[in-house]
mmCIF file of C-alpha atoms in Angstrom:
data_model
loop_
_atom_site.group_PDB
_atom_site.id
_atom_site.type_symbol
_atom_site.label_atom_id
_atom_site.label_comp_id
_atom_site.label_asym_id
_atom_site.label_seq_id
_atom_site.Cartn_x
_atom_site.Cartn_y
_atom_site.Cartn_z
ATOM 1 C CA MET A 234 92.326 38.789 120.903
ATOM 2 C CA LYS A 235 94.192 42.073 120.771
ATOM 3 C CA LEU A 236 96.918 43.402 123.060
ATOM 4 C CA ILE A 237 97.410 47.115 123.730
ATOM 5 C CA VAL A 238 100.807 48.013 125.168
ATOM 6 C CA GLY A 239 101.769 51.313 126.769
ATOM 7 C CA LEU A 240 105.508 51.966 127.040
ATOM 8 C CA GLY A 241 107.146 53.694 129.976
ATOM 9 C CA ASN A 242 109.344 53.191 133.015
ATOM 10 C CA PRO A 243 108.210 51.940 136.432
ATOM 11 C CA GLY A 244 108.645 54.087 139.552
ATOM 12 C CA VAL A 245 107.018 57.253 140.869
ATOM 13 C CA GLU A 246 109.981 59.320 139.695
ATOM 14 C CA TYR A 247 108.966 58.579 136.085
ATOM 15 C CA ALA A 248 105.198 59.017 136.486
ATOM 16 C CA TRP A 249 104.801 62.304 134.575
ATOM 17 C CA THR A 250 107.901 62.145 132.393
ATOM 18 C CA ARG A 251 107.688 62.471 128.606
ATOM 19 C CA HIS A 252 108.975 58.922 128.194
ATOM 20 C CA ASN A 253 105.906 57.644 130.062
ATOM 21 C CA SER A 254 103.405 59.064 127.588
ATOM 22 C CA GLY A 255 102.460 55.521 126.549
ATOM 23 C CA TRP A 256 101.570 54.661 130.125
ATOM 24 C CA LEU A 257 99.575 57.885 130.492
ATOM 25 C CA MET A 258 97.524 57.042 127.409
ATOM 26 C CA LEU A 259 96.955 53.495 128.611
ATOM 27 C CA ASP A 260 95.763 54.795 131.993
ATOM 28 C CA GLY A 261 92.998 56.689 130.225
ATOM 29 C CA PHE A 262 91.921 53.582 128.303
ATOM 30 C CA LEU A 263 91.855 51.475 131.473
ATOM 31 C CA SER A 264 89.721 54.088 133.201
ATOM 32 C CA ARG A 265 87.203 54.076 130.342
ATOM 33 C CA LEU A 266 86.787 50.320 130.700
ATOM 34 C CA SER A 267 86.663 50.494 134.536
ATOM 35 C CA LEU A 268 89.708 48.227 134.847
ATOM 36 C CA SER A 269 91.416 48.748 138.178
ATOM 37 C CA ALA A 270 93.944 46.420 139.822
ATOM 38 C CA PRO A 271 96.329 44.715 137.376
ATOM 39 C CA ARG A 272 97.951 41.329 137.682
ATOM 40 C CA ASN A 273 101.728 41.117 137.851
ATOM 41 C CA LYS A 274 102.342 39.102 134.693
ATOM 42 C CA PHE A 275 104.681 39.054 131.692
ATOM 43 C CA ARG A 276 107.236 41.193 133.583
ATOM 44 C CA GLY A 277 104.734 44.007 133.952
ATOM 45 C CA ASP A 278 101.226 45.093 134.892
ATOM 46 C CA PHE A 279 98.591 43.181 132.931
ATOM 47 C CA TRP A 280 94.847 43.698 132.599
ATOM 48 C CA GLY A 281 92.252 41.528 130.899
ATOM 49 C CA PRO A 282 91.143 39.938 128.827
ATOM 50 C CA VAL A 283 87.984 42.061 128.698
ATOM 51 C CA LEU A 284 85.310 42.038 126.004
ATOM 52 C CA HIS A 285 84.851 45.341 124.157
ATOM 53 C CA LEU A 286 83.232 45.917 120.760
ATOM 54 C CA GLY A 287 83.010 42.166 120.318
ATOM 55 C CA GLU A 288 86.793 41.728 120.714
ATOM 56 C CA ARG A 289 88.777 40.334 123.626
ATOM 57 C CA LEU A 290 91.312 42.935 124.754
ATOM 58 C CA SER A 291 94.243 42.820 127.113
ATOM 59 C CA PHE A 292 96.518 45.640 128.251
ATOM 60 C CA LEU A 293 100.172 45.639 129.285
ATOM 61 C CA LYS A 294 102.611 48.041 130.930
ATOM 62 C CA PRO A 295 106.067 46.439 130.730
ATOM 63 C CA HIS A 296 108.172 46.871 133.881
ATOM 64 C CA THR A 297 111.421 45.953 132.146
ATOM 65 C CA TYR A 298 112.285 49.636 131.655
ATOM 66 C CA MET A 299 111.924 51.155 128.228
ATOM 67 C CA ASN A 300 114.937 49.665 126.457
ATOM 68 C CA LEU A 301 113.928 46.063 127.234
ATOM 69 C CA SER A 302 110.192 46.368 126.531
ATOM 70 C CA GLY A 303 110.381 43.571 123.973
ATOM 71 C CA LEU A 304 111.040 40.965 126.675
ATOM 72 C CA SER A 305 107.696 41.684 128.304
ATOM 73 C CA VAL A 306 105.731 42.015 125.065
ATOM 74 C CA LEU A 307 107.138 38.777 123.634
ATOM 75 C CA GLU A 308 106.031 36.834 126.731
ATOM 76 C CA ALA A 309 102.500 38.261 126.487
ATOM 77 C CA VAL A 310 102.255 37.607 122.741
ATOM 78 C CA ASN A 311 103.478 34.016 123.056
ATOM 79 C CA TYR A 312 101.246 33.215 126.033
ATOM 80 C CA GLN A 313 98.142 34.619 124.341
ATOM 81 C CA ASN A 314 99.114 33.142 120.961
ATOM 82 C CA ILE A 315 98.427 36.341 119.029
ATOM 83 C CA GLU A 316 99.997 37.784 115.898
ATOM 84 C CA PRO A 317 102.173 40.944 115.972
ATOM 85 C CA GLN A 318 99.523 42.665 113.810
ATOM 86 C CA ASP A 319 97.129 42.319 116.774
ATOM 87 C CA VAL A 320 99.446 44.249 119.101
ATOM 88 C CA LEU A 321 99.115 48.039 119.341
ATOM 89 C CA VAL A 322 102.106 49.751 120.953
ATOM 90 C CA ILE A 323 101.753 53.290 122.344
ATOM 91 C CA PHE A 324 104.902 55.343 122.926
ATOM 92 C CA ASP A 325 106.400 58.829 122.986
ATOM 93 C CA ASP A 326 107.971 60.340 119.883
ATOM 94 C CA VAL A 327 110.326 63.329 119.823
ATOM 95 C CA SER A 328 109.819 63.821 116.076
ATOM 96 C CA LEU A 329 106.178 64.802 116.644
ATOM 97 C CA PRO A 330 105.243 68.133 118.256
ATOM 98 C CA VAL A 331 103.423 68.192 121.578
ATOM 99 C CA GLY A 332 99.697 67.844 120.902
ATOM 100 C CA LYS A 333 100.007 65.497 117.913
ATOM 101 C CA LEU A 334 99.305 61.789 117.522
ATOM 102 C CA ARG A 335 100.195 59.373 114.732
ATOM 103 C CA MET A 336 98.993 55.834 114.079
ATOM 104 C CA ARG A 337 100.730 53.468 111.662
ATOM 105 C CA GLU A 338 100.255 49.815 110.773
ATOM 106 C CA LYS A 339 103.978 49.091 110.550
ATOM 107 C CA GLY A 340 107.396 50.661 110.170
ATOM 108 C CA SER A 341 110.758 51.172 111.811
ATOM 109 C CA ALA A 342 111.268 52.183 115.433
ATOM 110 C CA GLY A 343 112.187 55.722 114.422
ATOM 111 C CA GLY A 344 114.899 55.810 117.077
ATOM 112 C CA GLN A 345 112.544 54.927 119.957
ATOM 113 C CA ASN A 346 114.383 52.290 121.986
ATOM 114 C CA GLY A 347 111.298 50.633 123.461
ATOM 115 C CA MET A 348 109.805 50.081 120.017
ATOM 116 C CA LYS A 349 113.203 48.963 118.748
ATOM 117 C CA SER A 350 113.266 46.279 121.457
ATOM 118 C CA ILE A 351 109.746 45.100 120.557
ATOM 119 C CA ILE A 352 110.544 44.924 116.828
ATOM 120 C CA ALA A 353 113.637 42.845 117.605
ATOM 121 C CA ALA A 354 111.750 40.543 119.995
ATOM 122 C CA LEU A 355 108.829 39.905 117.612
ATOM 123 C CA ASN A 356 111.147 39.874 114.586
ATOM 124 C CA THR A 357 108.901 42.002 112.395
ATOM 125 C CA LEU A 358 108.237 45.625 111.447
ATOM 126 C CA GLU A 359 104.529 44.865 111.026
ATOM 127 C CA ILE A 360 103.456 46.001 114.469
ATOM 128 C CA PRO A 361 100.758 48.696 114.728
ATOM 129 C CA ARG A 362 101.787 51.696 116.778
ATOM 130 C CA LEU A 363 100.351 54.918 118.176
ATOM 131 C CA ARG A 364 102.950 57.667 118.649
ATOM 132 C CA VAL A 365 102.419 60.506 121.131
ATOM 133 C CA GLY A 366 104.275 63.722 120.290
ATOM 134 C CA ILE A 367 106.561 65.084 122.996
ATOM 135 C CA GLY A 368 108.505 67.523 120.803
ATOM 136 C CA MET A 369 112.220 68.220 120.574
ATOM 137 C CA PRO A 370 114.284 70.150 123.109
ATOM 138 C CA LYS A 371 114.990 73.750 122.059
ATOM 139 C CA SER A 372 118.706 73.038 122.142
ATOM 140 C CA ARG A 373 120.079 69.731 120.906
ATOM 141 C CA GLY A 374 121.438 68.734 124.291
ATOM 142 C CA ASP A 375 121.127 65.403 126.037
ATOM 143 C CA MET A 376 118.096 63.652 124.532
ATOM 144 C CA ALA A 377 117.871 61.278 127.500
ATOM 145 C CA GLU A 378 117.505 64.268 129.809
ATOM 146 C CA TRP A 379 114.672 65.585 127.627
ATOM 147 C CA VAL A 380 112.628 62.380 127.384
ATOM 148 C CA LEU A 381 113.093 61.662 131.088
ATOM 149 C CA GLY A 382 112.145 65.235 131.958
ATOM 150 C CA THR A 383 108.827 66.038 133.608
ATOM 151 C CA ILE A 384 105.920 67.120 131.404
ATOM 152 C CA PRO A 385 105.130 70.766 132.281
ATOM 153 C CA LYS A 386 101.787 71.230 134.026
ATOM 154 C CA LYS A 387 100.316 73.348 131.228
ATOM 155 C CA GLN A 388 101.034 70.525 128.763
ATOM 156 C CA ARG A 389 99.362 67.943 130.992
ATOM 157 C CA ASP A 390 96.015 69.632 130.381
ATOM 158 C CA ILE A 391 95.922 68.431 126.765
ATOM 159 C CA TYR A 392 96.437 64.767 127.679
ATOM 160 C CA ASP A 393 92.701 64.289 128.318
ATOM 161 C CA LYS A 394 91.942 65.605 124.829
ATOM 162 C CA LEU A 395 94.697 63.497 123.320
ATOM 163 C CA ASN A 396 93.273 60.473 125.117
ATOM 164 C CA ASP A 397 89.782 61.126 123.731
ATOM 165 C CA ALA A 398 91.157 61.335 120.205
ATOM 166 C CA ALA A 399 93.385 58.290 120.687
ATOM 167 C CA TRP A 400 90.575 56.164 122.089
ATOM 168 C CA SER A 401 88.319 56.945 119.114
ATOM 169 C CA ALA A 402 91.054 55.725 116.775
ATOM 170 C CA VAL A 403 91.866 52.702 118.931
ATOM 171 C CA GLU A 404 88.228 51.619 118.849
ATOM 172 C CA LEU A 405 88.338 51.715 115.041
ATOM 173 C CA TRP A 406 91.562 49.674 115.133
ATOM 174 C CA ILE A 407 89.871 47.160 117.449
ATOM 175 C CA LYS A 408 87.080 46.757 114.875
ATOM 176 C CA GLY A 409 89.646 46.194 112.121
ATOM 177 C CA ASP A 410 89.136 49.547 110.411
ATOM 178 C CA VAL A 411 92.795 50.528 110.492
ATOM 179 C CA GLN A 412 92.701 52.912 107.538
ATOM 180 C CA ASN A 413 89.841 54.921 109.003
ATOM 181 C CA ALA A 414 91.601 54.935 112.374
ATOM 182 C CA MET A 415 94.725 56.409 110.808
ATOM 183 C CA ASN A 416 92.734 58.946 108.793
ATOM 184 C CA ARG A 417 90.924 60.107 111.905
ATOM 185 C CA ILE A 418 93.862 60.469 114.241
ATOM 186 C CA ASN A 419 96.717 61.518 111.964
ATOM 187 C CA GLY A 420 95.066 64.811 111.081
ATOM 188 C CA ILE A 421 94.319 65.812 114.674
ATOM 189 C CA SER A 422 96.513 68.350 116.420
ATOM 190 C CA PHE A 423 96.176 70.182 119.706
ATOM 191 C CA GLU A 424 99.529 71.885 119.089
ATOM 192 C CA GLU A 425 98.063 75.302 118.286
ATOM 193 C CA GLU A 426 95.774 75.149 121.324
ATOM 194 C CA PHE A 427 98.775 74.347 123.509
ATOM 195 C CA LEU A 428 100.889 77.118 122.027
ATOM 196 C CA ASN A 429 98.112 79.667 122.575
ATOM 197 C CA ASP A 430 97.462 78.536 126.128
#
């Protein structure tokens, strides 16, 4: 059993904000597997389990708001009796440019409060994660304003391509080929394409 978690905030006002990039990625995965209506479970929206590539998968969008994501994830992990290494968390990252993705097997939260909450709740750094680049603001103003800002329409166009690349890597992760998954996704960038758009 593996759990894939997309981080974000509930409410239509957050739908296309940078901080909801994890939810946007998860939406693409759910669509690929023809999963529609979720169950309200573990303080969020929950799908599955569904069988894919010989592995039982479940999907979670915590509704605890970003900074308390760990409460939701911990409930799902405990109920399904899975190890933290079998949880893949997808979230936005200001340290990566728009159009870039990064997968890692473990590590710190890197300042991302949702991941920080999950690390604290599961009491380990060994949680796989997929980071979606949202870039830094041009001026070092209020970071909260930046991450909660709406993704410009011209940037939204690359999300389908990012989702294709992410799903290819996620399928390798599902099959246990983590190193190949990281090799495949960490070198991909749609940054230049976006800048030339």
